PDB file of C-alpha atoms and ligand atoms in Angstrom:
ATOM      1  CA  MET A1154      -1.845  13.470  21.906  1.00 51.00           C
ATOM      2  CA  SER A1155       0.068  14.427  25.381  1.00 66.00           C
ATOM      3  CA  THR A1156       3.867  13.848  25.412  1.00 81.00           C
ATOM      4  CA  THR A1157       3.657  11.126  28.065  1.00 85.00           C
ATOM      5  CA  ALA A1158       0.837   9.676  25.627  1.00 82.00           C
ATOM      6  CA  ASP A1159       2.985   9.972  22.852  1.00 93.00           C
ATOM      7  CA  LEU A1160       5.823   8.256  24.666  1.00 96.00           C
ATOM      8  CA  ALA A1161       3.763   5.360  26.113  1.00 97.00           C
ATOM      9  CA  ALA A1162       2.563   4.752  22.338  1.00 97.00           C
ATOM     10  CA  THR A1163       5.794   4.321  21.344  1.00 98.00           C
ATOM     11  CA  ILE A1164       7.212   2.234  23.918  1.00 98.00           C
ATOM     12  CA  ARG A1165       3.635   0.095  23.410  1.00 98.00           C
ATOM     13  CA  GLU A1166       4.408  -0.048  19.741  1.00 98.00           C
ATOM     14  CA  LEU A1167       8.513  -1.126  20.536  1.00 98.00           C
ATOM     15  CA  VAL A1168       7.276  -3.935  23.135  1.00 98.00           C
ATOM     16  CA  HIS A1169       4.650  -5.336  20.391  1.00 98.00           C
ATOM     17  CA  ALA A1170       7.968  -5.271  17.677  1.00 98.00           C
ATOM     18  CA  ASN A1171       9.574  -7.348  19.948  1.00 98.00           C
ATOM     19  CA  ARG A1172       6.828  -9.832  20.202  1.00 98.00           C
ATOM     20  CA  ILE A1173       6.483  -9.787  16.349  1.00 98.00           C
ATOM     21  CA  LEU A1174      10.118 -10.153  15.359  1.00 98.00           C
ATOM     22  CA  ALA A1175      10.413 -13.020  17.878  1.00 98.00           C
ATOM     23  CA  HIS A1176       7.270 -14.711  16.477  1.00 98.00           C
ATOM     24  CA  GLU A1177       8.111 -14.589  12.976  1.00 98.00           C
ATOM     25  CA  GLY A1178      11.713 -16.252  13.616  1.00 98.00           C
ATOM     26  CA  VAL A1179      13.563 -12.904  13.190  1.00 98.00           C
ATOM     27  CA  VAL A1180      15.173 -13.284  16.545  1.00 98.00           C
ATOM     28  CA  ASP A1181      15.410 -16.017  18.808  1.00 98.00           C
ATOM     29  CA  ALA A1182      17.363 -15.735  22.541  1.00 98.00           C
ATOM     30  CA  PHE A1183      19.122 -12.763  21.024  1.00 98.00           C
ATOM     31  CA  GLY A1184      18.727  -9.622  18.550  1.00 98.00           C
ATOM     32  CA  HIS A1185      17.169  -6.700  19.461  1.00 98.00           C
ATOM     33  CA  VAL A1186      14.974  -3.702  17.939  1.00 98.00           C
ATOM     34  CA  SER A1187      15.163  -0.131  18.946  1.00 98.00           C
ATOM     35  CA  VAL A1188      13.055   3.106  18.378  1.00 98.00           C
ATOM     36  CA  ARG A1189      14.630   6.988  18.330  1.00 98.00           C
ATOM     37  CA  HIS A1190      12.979   8.693  21.223  1.00 98.00           C
ATOM     38  CA  PRO A1191      10.011  10.770  20.084  1.00 96.00           C
ATOM     39  CA  HIS A1192      11.269  13.436  21.699  1.00 96.00           C
ATOM     40  CA  ASP A1193      14.737  13.524  21.826  1.00 97.00           C
ATOM     41  CA  PRO A1194      16.488  12.651  18.621  1.00 97.00           C
ATOM     42  CA  GLN A1195      19.982  12.419  20.368  1.00 98.00           C
ATOM     43  CA  ARG A1196      18.236   9.044  22.188  1.00 98.00           C
ATOM     44  CA  TYR A1197      16.451   5.824  21.876  1.00 98.00           C
ATOM     45  CA  LEU A1198      14.732   3.436  23.240  1.00 98.00           C
ATOM     46  CA  LEU A1199      15.731  -0.529  23.577  1.00 98.00           C
ATOM     47  CA  ALA A1200      15.037  -3.405  25.838  1.00 98.00           C
ATOM     48  CA  CYS A1201      16.957  -4.551  28.513  1.00 98.00           C
ATOM     49  CA  SER A1202      19.218  -7.727  27.782  1.00 98.00           C
ATOM     50  CA  ARG A1203      16.462 -10.305  27.472  1.00 97.00           C
ATOM     51  CA  SER A1204      14.937 -11.943  24.668  1.00 98.00           C
ATOM     52  CA  PRO A1205      12.678  -9.994  22.416  1.00 98.00           C
ATOM     53  CA  ALA A1206       9.823 -12.802  23.045  1.00 98.00           C
ATOM     54  CA  ILE A1207       9.114 -12.000  26.586  1.00 98.00           C
ATOM     55  CA  VAL A1208       9.594  -8.306  26.427  1.00 98.00           C
ATOM     56  CA  THR A1209       7.184  -6.061  28.028  1.00 98.00           C
ATOM     57  CA  ALA A1210       7.105  -2.388  28.758  1.00 98.00           C
ATOM     58  CA  ALA A1211       8.950  -1.869  32.080  1.00 98.00           C
ATOM     59  CA  ASP A1212      11.845  -3.551  30.005  1.00 98.00           C
ATOM     60  CA  ILE A1213      12.240  -0.717  27.745  1.00 98.00           C
ATOM     61  CA  MET A1214      15.251   1.583  28.705  1.00 98.00           C
ATOM     62  CA  GLU A1215      16.417   4.989  27.252  1.00 98.00           C
ATOM     63  CA  PHE A1216      19.994   5.414  26.045  1.00 98.00           C
ATOM     64  CA  THR A1217      22.160   8.322  24.641  1.00 98.00           C
ATOM     65  CA  LEU A1218      23.246   7.681  21.465  1.00 98.00           C
ATOM     66  CA  GLU A1219      26.896   7.042  22.844  1.00 98.00           C
ATOM     67  CA  GLY A1220      25.116   4.141  24.621  1.00 98.00           C
ATOM     68  CA  GLU A1221      24.729   5.488  27.843  1.00 98.00           C
ATOM     69  CA  ALA A1222      21.386   4.438  30.074  1.00 98.00           C
ATOM     70  CA  VAL A1223      19.518   7.600  31.240  1.00 97.00           C
ATOM     71  CA  ASP A1224      18.054   5.422  33.828  1.00 95.00           C
ATOM     72  CA  ALA A1225      19.041   2.218  34.317  1.00 96.00           C
ATOM     73  CA  ARG A1226      17.101   1.347  37.595  1.00 96.00           C
ATOM     74  CA  GLY A1227      19.121  -1.902  38.235  1.00 97.00           C
ATOM     75  CA  ARG A1228      18.601  -3.300  34.251  1.00 98.00           C
ATOM     76  CA  ARG A1229      21.083  -4.672  32.570  1.00 98.00           C
ATOM     77  CA  PRO A1230      21.562  -3.465  28.597  1.00 98.00           C
ATOM     78  CA  TYR A1231      22.279  -5.354  25.614  1.00 98.00           C
ATOM     79  CA  ALA A1232      26.012  -5.744  24.751  1.00 98.00           C
ATOM     80  CA  GLU A1233      25.653  -4.639  21.279  1.00 98.00           C
ATOM     81  CA  ARG A1234      23.651  -1.259  21.544  1.00 98.00           C
ATOM     82  CA  PRO A1235      26.451   0.571  19.680  1.00 98.00           C
ATOM     83  CA  ILE A1236      24.726  -1.045  16.457  1.00 98.00           C
ATOM     84  CA  HIS A1237      21.842   1.296  17.174  1.00 98.00           C
ATOM     85  CA  GLY A1238      23.328   4.377  18.168  1.00 98.00           C
ATOM     86  CA  ALA A1239      26.144   4.764  15.493  1.00 98.00           C
ATOM     87  CA  VAL A1240      23.161   4.487  12.692  1.00 99.00           C
ATOM     88  CA  TYR A1241      20.699   6.771  14.380  1.00 98.00           C
ATOM     89  CA  GLU A1242      23.695   8.990  14.855  1.00 98.00           C
ATOM     90  CA  MET A1243      24.948   8.819  10.846  1.00 98.00           C
ATOM     91  CA  ARG A1244      21.190   8.530   9.551  1.00 98.00           C
ATOM     92  CA  PRO A1245      18.619  11.183  10.700  1.00 98.00           C
ATOM     93  CA  ASP A1246      15.752   9.644   8.347  1.00 98.00           C
ATOM     94  CA  VAL A1247      16.422   6.462  10.569  1.00 98.00           C
ATOM     95  CA  ASN A1248      14.136   6.012  13.201  1.00 98.00           C
ATOM     96  CA  ALA A1249      13.967   2.326  14.245  1.00 98.00           C
ATOM     97  CA  VAL A1250      16.589  -0.575  13.737  1.00 99.00           C
ATOM     98  CA  VAL A1251      16.638  -4.151  14.200  1.00 99.00           C
ATOM     99  CA  HIS A1252      19.931  -6.630  14.587  1.00 98.00           C
ATOM    100  CA  ASN A1253      18.840 -10.096  14.505  1.00 98.00           C
ATOM    101  CA  HIS A1254      20.871 -13.404  13.580  1.00 98.00           C
ATOM    102  CA  ALA A1255      18.157 -14.917  11.464  1.00 98.00           C
ATOM    103  CA  TYR A1256      19.441 -18.287  10.654  1.00 97.00           C
ATOM    104  CA  GLU A1257      18.292 -18.309   7.223  1.00 98.00           C
ATOM    105  CA  VAL A1258      20.347 -14.743   6.535  1.00 98.00           C
ATOM    106  CA  VAL A1259      23.561 -16.061   7.932  1.00 98.00           C
ATOM    107  CA  PRO A1260      24.784 -17.917   5.082  1.00 97.00           C
ATOM    108  CA  PHE A1261      24.697 -15.147   2.997  1.00 97.00           C
ATOM    109  CA  SER A1262      26.952 -13.159   5.213  1.00 98.00           C
ATOM    110  CA  VAL A1263      29.574 -15.993   4.569  1.00 97.00           C
ATOM    111  CA  SER A1264      29.225 -17.175   1.326  1.00 93.00           C
ATOM    112  CA  GLY A1265      31.669 -14.186  -1.065  1.00 85.00           C
ATOM    113  CA  ALA A1266      29.745 -16.641  -4.226  1.00 81.00           C
ATOM    114  CA  ALA A1267      25.990 -15.846  -3.282  1.00 84.00           C
ATOM    115  CA  THR A1268      25.044 -12.317  -2.497  1.00 92.00           C
ATOM    116  CA  LEU A1269      21.294 -11.734  -1.371  1.00 96.00           C
ATOM    117  CA  ARG A1270      19.401  -9.661  -3.812  1.00 96.00           C
ATOM    118  CA  ALA A1271      15.896  -8.832  -4.038  1.00 97.00           C
ATOM    119  CA  ILE A1272      13.906 -11.687  -5.710  1.00 97.00           C
ATOM    120  CA  THR A1273      10.411 -11.013  -4.820  1.00 97.00           C
ATOM    121  CA  HIS A1274       8.287  -8.099  -4.719  1.00 97.00           C
ATOM    122  CA  VAL A1275       7.760  -7.736  -0.960  1.00 96.00           C
ATOM    123  CA  SER A1276      11.401  -8.243  -0.337  1.00 97.00           C
ATOM    124  CA  ALA A1277      12.019  -5.378  -2.569  1.00 98.00           C
ATOM    125  CA  VAL A1278      12.674  -3.224   0.411  1.00 97.00           C
ATOM    126  CA  ILE A1279      16.290  -5.249   0.971  1.00 97.00           C
ATOM    127  CA  GLY A1280      17.431  -3.025  -1.921  1.00 93.00           C
ATOM    128  CA  ALA A1281      19.101  -4.324  -4.870  1.00 91.00           C
ATOM    129  CA  THR A1282      22.346  -5.426  -3.419  1.00 88.00           C
ATOM    130  CA  VAL A1283      23.345  -6.159   0.412  1.00 96.00           C
ATOM    131  CA  PRO A1284      26.375  -5.081   1.348  1.00 97.00           C
ATOM    132  CA  VAL A1285      28.298  -7.355   4.022  1.00 98.00           C
ATOM    133  CA  TRP A1286      30.217  -6.081   6.638  1.00 98.00           C
ATOM    134  CA  ASP A1287      33.218  -7.821   7.951  1.00 98.00           C
ATOM    135  CA  ILE A1288      34.300  -6.599  11.580  1.00 98.00           C
ATOM    136  CA  ARG A1289      37.890  -8.588  11.223  1.00 98.00           C
ATOM    137  CA  ASP A1290      38.545  -6.056   8.478  1.00 98.00           C
ATOM    138  CA  LYS A1291      39.335  -3.578  10.892  1.00 98.00           C
ATOM    139  CA  PHE A1292      39.046  -4.941  14.349  1.00 98.00           C
ATOM    140  CA  GLY A1293      41.097  -8.260  14.051  1.00 98.00           C
ATOM    141  CA  ASP A1294      39.898 -11.454  15.761  1.00 98.00           C
ATOM    142  CA  THR A1295      36.927 -10.530  18.193  1.00 98.00           C
ATOM    143  CA  ASN A1296      33.915 -12.594  19.680  1.00 98.00           C
ATOM    144  CA  LEU A1297      32.086 -10.845  16.519  1.00 98.00           C
ATOM    145  CA  LEU A1298      30.017  -8.938  18.521  1.00 98.00           C
ATOM    146  CA  VAL A1299      29.911  -4.995  18.096  1.00 98.00           C
ATOM    147  CA  VAL A1300      30.347  -3.589  21.289  1.00 98.00           C
ATOM    148  CA  THR A1301      32.019  -0.204  20.932  1.00 98.00           C
ATOM    149  CA  MET A1302      31.135   2.753  18.601  1.00 98.00           C
ATOM    150  CA  ALA A1303      34.187   2.429  16.727  1.00 98.00           C
ATOM    151  CA  GLN A1304      32.646  -0.912  15.655  1.00 98.00           C
ATOM    152  CA  GLY A1305      29.181   0.216  15.377  1.00 98.00           C
ATOM    153  CA  ARG A1306      29.959   3.473  13.321  1.00 98.00           C
ATOM    154  CA  ASP A1307      32.318   1.163  11.213  1.00 98.00           C
ATOM    155  CA  LEU A1308      29.250  -1.221  10.406  1.00 98.00           C
ATOM    156  CA  ALA A1309      26.770   1.589   9.895  1.00 98.00           C
ATOM    157  CA  ALA A1310      29.298   3.206   7.397  1.00 98.00           C
ATOM    158  CA  THR A1311      28.978  -0.235   5.408  1.00 98.00           C
ATOM    159  CA  LEU A1312      24.974   0.272   5.983  1.00 98.00           C
ATOM    160  CA  GLY A1313      25.402   3.822   4.018  1.00 98.00           C
ATOM    161  CA  GLY A1314      22.253   5.172   2.673  1.00 97.00           C
ATOM    162  CA  GLY A1315      20.482   1.514   2.880  1.00 97.00           C
ATOM    163  CA  ARG A1316      18.186  -0.565   4.814  1.00 98.00           C
ATOM    164  CA  VAL A1317      20.025  -3.699   5.221  1.00 98.00           C
ATOM    165  CA  ALA A1318      23.661  -4.493   5.772  1.00 98.00           C
ATOM    166  CA  LEU A1319      24.904  -8.287   6.286  1.00 98.00           C
ATOM    167  CA  MET A1320      27.302  -8.856   9.477  1.00 98.00           C
ATOM    168  CA  ARG A1321      29.991 -11.675   8.574  1.00 98.00           C
ATOM    169  CA  GLY A1322      29.141 -14.921  10.346  1.00 98.00           C
ATOM    170  CA  HIS A1323      26.973 -12.862  12.734  1.00 98.00           C
ATOM    171  CA  GLY A1324      23.963 -11.291  11.376  1.00 98.00           C
ATOM    172  CA  CYS A1325      22.151  -8.153  10.027  1.00 98.00           C
ATOM    173  CA  VAL A1326      21.321  -4.519  10.788  1.00 98.00           C
ATOM    174  CA  VAL A1327      18.039  -3.372   9.384  1.00 98.00           C
ATOM    175  CA  ALA A1328      17.319   0.346   9.336  1.00 98.00           C
ATOM    176  CA  GLY A1329      13.944   1.988   8.926  1.00 98.00           C
ATOM    177  CA  GLY A1330      11.922   5.057   8.880  1.00 98.00           C
ATOM    178  CA  THR A1331       9.352   3.917  11.672  1.00 98.00           C
ATOM    179  CA  VAL A1332       9.539   1.040  13.665  1.00 98.00           C
ATOM    180  CA  ARG A1333       6.958  -0.551  11.351  1.00 98.00           C
ATOM    181  CA  ALA A1334       8.903  -0.049   8.573  1.00 98.00           C
ATOM    182  CA  ALA A1335      12.399  -1.732   9.859  1.00 98.00           C
ATOM    183  CA  VAL A1336      10.447  -4.705  11.292  1.00 98.00           C
ATOM    184  CA  ASN A1337       8.940  -5.272   7.767  1.00 98.00           C
ATOM    185  CA  THR A1338      12.130  -5.330   6.098  1.00 98.00           C
ATOM    186  CA  ALA A1339      13.769  -7.510   8.704  1.00 98.00           C
ATOM    187  CA  ILE A1340      10.839 -10.241   8.447  1.00 98.00           C
ATOM    188  CA  TYR A1341      10.795 -10.033   4.380  1.00 98.00           C
ATOM    189  CA  LEU A1342      14.815  -9.810   4.479  1.00 98.00           C
ATOM    190  CA  ARG A1343      14.626 -13.434   5.942  1.00 98.00           C
ATOM    191  CA  VAL A1344      12.063 -14.505   3.443  1.00 98.00           C
ATOM    192  CA  ASN A1345      14.230 -13.206   0.799  1.00 98.00           C
ATOM    193  CA  ALA A1346      16.737 -15.471   1.703  1.00 98.00           C
ATOM    194  CA  MET A1347      14.607 -18.393   2.143  1.00 98.00           C
ATOM    195  CA  LEU A1348      13.174 -18.082  -1.221  1.00 98.00           C
ATOM    196  CA  GLN A1349      16.536 -17.116  -2.410  1.00 97.00           C
ATOM    197  CA  GLN A1350      18.476 -20.349  -1.444  1.00 97.00           C
ATOM    198  CA  GLN A1351      15.682 -22.335  -3.218  1.00 97.00           C
ATOM    199  CA  ALA A1352      15.608 -20.425  -6.054  1.00 97.00           C
ATOM    200  CA  MET A1353      19.684 -21.094  -6.513  1.00 96.00           C
ATOM    201  CA  GLN A1354      18.843 -24.451  -6.129  1.00 96.00           C
ATOM    202  CA  LEU A1355      16.666 -24.691  -9.105  1.00 97.00           C
ATOM    203  CA  GLY A1356      19.047 -22.712 -11.105  1.00 96.00           C
ATOM    204  CA  ASP A1357      20.201 -19.702 -11.958  1.00 95.00           C
ATOM    205  CA  PRO A1358      17.390 -16.801 -10.046  1.00 95.00           C
ATOM    206  CA  GLN A1359      16.103 -14.042 -11.843  1.00 96.00           C
ATOM    207  CA  PHE A1360      16.406 -11.259  -9.610  1.00 97.00           C
ATOM    208  CA  LEU A1361      14.181  -7.882  -9.648  1.00 97.00           C
ATOM    209  CA  SER A1362      15.235  -5.101 -11.633  1.00 97.00           C
ATOM    210  CA  SER A1363      16.414  -1.642 -10.175  1.00 96.00           C
ATOM    211  CA  GLY A1364      13.027  -0.020 -11.733  1.00 97.00           C
ATOM    212  CA  GLU A1365      10.922  -2.764 -10.005  1.00 98.00           C
ATOM    213  CA  ILE A1366      12.655  -2.392  -7.128  1.00 98.00           C
ATOM    214  CA  GLU A1367      11.661   1.204  -6.707  1.00 97.00           C
ATOM    215  CA  ARG A1368       8.333   0.612  -7.440  1.00 97.00           C
ATOM    216  CA  CYS A1369       7.907  -2.206  -4.954  1.00 98.00           C
ATOM    217  CA  VAL A1370       9.413  -0.478  -2.295  1.00 97.00           C
ATOM    218  CA  GLU A1371       7.367   2.614  -2.830  1.00 96.00           C
ATOM    219  CA  LEU A1372       3.884   0.096  -2.127  1.00 95.00           C
ATOM    220  CA  GLN A1373       5.454  -2.283   0.481  1.00 95.00           C
ATOM    221  CA  LEU A1374       6.607   1.042   2.460  1.00 95.00           C
ATOM    222  CA  SER A1375       3.295   2.737   2.122  1.00 96.00           C
ATOM    223  CA  ALA A1376       0.764   3.223   5.378  1.00 95.00           C
ATOM    224  CA  LEU A1377      -1.425   1.017   3.902  1.00 95.00           C
ATOM    225  CA  ALA A1378       0.691  -2.074   3.298  1.00 96.00           C
ATOM    226  CA  LEU A1379       2.475  -1.675   6.394  1.00 97.00           C
ATOM    227  CA  ASP A1380      -0.498  -1.072   8.668  1.00 97.00           C
ATOM    228  CA  ARG A1381      -2.203  -4.186   7.065  1.00 97.00           C
ATOM    229  CA  ALA A1382       1.363  -6.322   7.640  1.00 98.00           C
ATOM    230  CA  TRP A1383       1.259  -5.008  11.432  1.00 98.00           C
ATOM    231  CA  GLU A1384      -2.396  -5.707  11.928  1.00 98.00           C
ATOM    232  CA  TYR A1385      -1.485  -9.188  10.685  1.00 98.00           C
ATOM    233  CA  TRP A1386       1.751  -9.809  12.566  1.00 98.00           C
ATOM    234  CA  SER A1387       0.277  -7.929  16.071  1.00 98.00           C
ATOM    235  CA  ALA A1388      -2.572 -10.849  15.925  1.00 98.00           C
ATOM    236  CA  ARG A1389       0.018 -13.814  15.267  1.00 98.00           C
ATOM    237  CA  ALA A1390       2.045 -12.914  17.918  1.00 98.00           C
ATOM    238  CA  GLY A1391      -0.733 -12.103  20.621  1.00 96.00           C
ATOM    239  CA  CYS A1392      -0.011  -8.599  20.663  1.00 96.00           C
ATOM    240  CA  SER A1393      -3.635  -7.691  22.249  1.00 92.00           C
ATOM    241  CA  ALA A1394      -3.640  -9.410  25.256  1.00 91.00           C
ATOM    242  CA  LEU A1395      -0.333  -7.676  26.244  1.00 89.00           C
TER     243      LEU A1395
HETATM  244 MN1   MN B 315      24.552 -10.150  17.524  1.00 81.50          MN
END
């Protein structure tokens, strides 16, 4: 594949990721998904400031890891792009990042009593424990948005080597090796939150063991599973018409 075709394919997949996350209720007017630039690991691609539900290829902008637009052409970027740059900076293994405020996930960011944990095989990708980052710990009273690289780096430190971190009173950040892996994890993070809340109403849930998580993740992040899920979500979101 030529480098131009390669970039076009990456942008196309990123547009589909936007539409899928919107259709699956992970993002609404807010939230975003990015991908590391296929030719330059020091840059990433992210839509301009609009809902993922209506993002097209023309909206995809290129940024340095510090969040500077390479060629803005009048497009306005998302304020919270430091979330993406800081994760790419710290994690060479990460090539896609999702930030969202899924309503089902947020309660677990504010309840010290209930920690989000993997409850079913398809959501094992969220990991054995999901850390919670609180912007107030280091930055005091803010509007809770991650708008500086210092805030982004602090959030990335809480994410550590994992795939998911919750953001207190705000939402979450999800990291993946590919766009498909990150989208998969973001969707099943929301599913896990719904199921865990229901299970907790019934009693004391039994969570997956770390050995089970390891085996489930291997399957769930295999190309076979990721491609099958992607085909399904793409069809639901009407991506073939784009
Ligand atoms: Mn946000």
